XYZ file of N, CA, C and O in Angstrom:
240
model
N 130.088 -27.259 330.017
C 128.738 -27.751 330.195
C 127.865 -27.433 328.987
O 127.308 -28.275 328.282
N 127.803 -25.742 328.796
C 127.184 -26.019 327.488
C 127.395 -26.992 326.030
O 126.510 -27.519 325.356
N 129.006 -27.020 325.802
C 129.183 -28.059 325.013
C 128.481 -29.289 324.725
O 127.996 -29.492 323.612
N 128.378 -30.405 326.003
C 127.571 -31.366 326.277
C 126.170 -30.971 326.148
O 125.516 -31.958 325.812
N 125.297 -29.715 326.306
C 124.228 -30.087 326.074
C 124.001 -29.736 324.647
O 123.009 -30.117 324.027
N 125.414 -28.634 323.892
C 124.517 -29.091 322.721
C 124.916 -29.950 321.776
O 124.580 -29.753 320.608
N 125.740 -31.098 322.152
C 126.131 -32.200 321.959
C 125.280 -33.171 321.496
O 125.167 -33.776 320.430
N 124.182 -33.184 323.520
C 122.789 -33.667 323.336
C 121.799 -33.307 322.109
O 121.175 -33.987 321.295
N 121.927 -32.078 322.326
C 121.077 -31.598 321.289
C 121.188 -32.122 319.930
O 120.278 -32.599 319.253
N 122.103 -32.011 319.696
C 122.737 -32.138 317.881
C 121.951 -34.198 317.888
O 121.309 -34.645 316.938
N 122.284 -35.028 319.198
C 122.262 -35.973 318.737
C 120.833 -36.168 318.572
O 120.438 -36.715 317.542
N 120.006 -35.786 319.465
C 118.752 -35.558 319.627
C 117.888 -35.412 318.378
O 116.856 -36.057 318.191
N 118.536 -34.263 317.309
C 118.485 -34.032 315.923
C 117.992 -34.931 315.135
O 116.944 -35.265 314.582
N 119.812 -35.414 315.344
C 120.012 -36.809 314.613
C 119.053 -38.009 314.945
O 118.597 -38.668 314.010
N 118.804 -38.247 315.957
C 117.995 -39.375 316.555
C 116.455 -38.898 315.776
O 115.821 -39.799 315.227
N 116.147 -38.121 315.763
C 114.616 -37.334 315.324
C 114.810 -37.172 313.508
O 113.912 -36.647 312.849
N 116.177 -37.733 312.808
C 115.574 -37.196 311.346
C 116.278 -39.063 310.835
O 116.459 -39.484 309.692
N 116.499 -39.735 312.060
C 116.958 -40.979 311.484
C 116.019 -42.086 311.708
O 115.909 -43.033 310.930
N 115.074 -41.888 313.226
C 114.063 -42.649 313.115
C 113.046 -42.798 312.068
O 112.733 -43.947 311.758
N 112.373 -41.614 311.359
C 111.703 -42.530 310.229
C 111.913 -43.348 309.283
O 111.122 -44.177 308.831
N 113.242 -43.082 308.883
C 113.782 -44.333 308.004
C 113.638 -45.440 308.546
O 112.948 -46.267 307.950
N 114.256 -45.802 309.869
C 114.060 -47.159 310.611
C 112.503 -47.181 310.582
O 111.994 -48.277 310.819
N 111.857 -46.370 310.383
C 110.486 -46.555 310.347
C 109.777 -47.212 309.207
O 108.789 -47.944 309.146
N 110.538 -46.751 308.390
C 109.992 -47.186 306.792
C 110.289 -48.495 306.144
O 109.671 -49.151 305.305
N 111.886 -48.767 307.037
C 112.009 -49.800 306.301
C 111.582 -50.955 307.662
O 111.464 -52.153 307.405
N 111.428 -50.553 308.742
C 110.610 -51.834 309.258
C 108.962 -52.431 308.884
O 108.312 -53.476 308.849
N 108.808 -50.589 308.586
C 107.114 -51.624 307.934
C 107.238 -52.033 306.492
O 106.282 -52.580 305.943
N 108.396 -51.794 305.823
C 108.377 -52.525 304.402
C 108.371 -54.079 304.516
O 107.882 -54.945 303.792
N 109.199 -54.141 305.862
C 109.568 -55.415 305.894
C 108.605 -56.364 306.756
O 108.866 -57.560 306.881
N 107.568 -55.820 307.296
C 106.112 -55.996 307.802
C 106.676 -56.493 309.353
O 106.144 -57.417 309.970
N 107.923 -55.660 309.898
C 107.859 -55.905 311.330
C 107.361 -54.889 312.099
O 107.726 -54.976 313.272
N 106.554 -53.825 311.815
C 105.823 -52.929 312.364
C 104.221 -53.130 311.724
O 103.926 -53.764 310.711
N 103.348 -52.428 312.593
C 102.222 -52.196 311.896
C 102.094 -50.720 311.854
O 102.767 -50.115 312.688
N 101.352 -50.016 311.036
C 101.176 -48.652 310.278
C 100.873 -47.870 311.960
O 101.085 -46.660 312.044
N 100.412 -48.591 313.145
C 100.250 -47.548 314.139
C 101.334 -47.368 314.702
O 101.614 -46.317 315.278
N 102.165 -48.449 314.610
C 103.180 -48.433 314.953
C 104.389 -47.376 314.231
O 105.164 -46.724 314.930
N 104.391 -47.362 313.740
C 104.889 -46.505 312.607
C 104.721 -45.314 312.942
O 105.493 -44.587 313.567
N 103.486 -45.044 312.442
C 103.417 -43.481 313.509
C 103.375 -43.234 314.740
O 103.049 -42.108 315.116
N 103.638 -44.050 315.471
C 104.297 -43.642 316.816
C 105.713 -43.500 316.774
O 106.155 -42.752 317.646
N 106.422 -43.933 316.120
C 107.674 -43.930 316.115
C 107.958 -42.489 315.003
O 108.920 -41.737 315.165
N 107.151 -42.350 314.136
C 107.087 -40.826 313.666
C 106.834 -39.660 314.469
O 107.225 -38.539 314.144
N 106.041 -39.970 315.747
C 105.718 -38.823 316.288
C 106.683 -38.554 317.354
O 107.032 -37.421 317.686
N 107.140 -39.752 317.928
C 108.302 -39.657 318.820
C 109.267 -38.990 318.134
O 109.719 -37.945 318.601
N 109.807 -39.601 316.693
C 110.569 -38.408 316.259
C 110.386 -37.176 315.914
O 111.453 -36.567 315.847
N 109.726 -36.730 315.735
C 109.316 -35.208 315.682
C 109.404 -34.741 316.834
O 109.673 -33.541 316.851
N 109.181 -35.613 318.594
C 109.797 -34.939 319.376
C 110.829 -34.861 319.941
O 110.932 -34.015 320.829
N 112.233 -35.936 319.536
C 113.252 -35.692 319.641
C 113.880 -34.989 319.223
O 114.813 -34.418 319.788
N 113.297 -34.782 317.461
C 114.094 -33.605 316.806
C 113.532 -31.963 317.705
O 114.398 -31.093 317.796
N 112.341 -31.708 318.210
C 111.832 -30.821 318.902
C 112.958 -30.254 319.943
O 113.570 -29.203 320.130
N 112.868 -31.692 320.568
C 113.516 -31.521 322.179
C 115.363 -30.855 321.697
O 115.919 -29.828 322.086
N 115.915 -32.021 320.672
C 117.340 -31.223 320.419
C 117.414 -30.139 320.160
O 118.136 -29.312 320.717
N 116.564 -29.937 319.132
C 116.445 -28.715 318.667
C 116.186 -27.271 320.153
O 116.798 -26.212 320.011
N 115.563 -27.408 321.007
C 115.716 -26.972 322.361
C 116.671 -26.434 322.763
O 117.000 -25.262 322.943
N 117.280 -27.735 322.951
C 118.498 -27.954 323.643
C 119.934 -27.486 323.115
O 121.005 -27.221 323.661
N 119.345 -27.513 321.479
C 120.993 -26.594 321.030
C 120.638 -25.382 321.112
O 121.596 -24.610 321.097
N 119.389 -24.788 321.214
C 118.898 -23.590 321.312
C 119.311 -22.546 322.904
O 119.464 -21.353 323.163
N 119.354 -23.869 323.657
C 119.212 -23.576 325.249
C 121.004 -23.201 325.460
O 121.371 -22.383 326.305
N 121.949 -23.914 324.586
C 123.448 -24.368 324.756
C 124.090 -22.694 324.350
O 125.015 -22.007 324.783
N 122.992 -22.516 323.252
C 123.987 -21.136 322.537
C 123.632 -19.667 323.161
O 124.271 -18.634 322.956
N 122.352 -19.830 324.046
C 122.180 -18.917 324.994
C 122.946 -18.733 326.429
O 122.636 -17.808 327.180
């Protein structure tokens, strides 16, 4: 069980340091607007948060 959550975790990470790129290059390409953008920045900062948690929670 712990495995799987810090599985979650790790992807969680990943999901939180890969969304701003998808961020950057959708508003390069003007399919976002700039609020948009930072919502999708702030969401990642809390996925990377939440994994980060969660691998925290796995190794305890």
């Amino acid at each position: 069980m712990a495995e799987l959550i810090r599985t979650c975790g790790r992807l969680g990470q990943f999901a939180g340091l890969s969304i701003p790129a998808l961020a950057i290059v959708l508003e390069l390409q003007h399919a976002i607007s700039l609020g948009q953008m930072l919502v999708m920045l702030l969401a990642s900062v809390c996925c990377f948060w939440i994994g980060r948690l969660l691998e925290a929670y796995a190794a305890s």
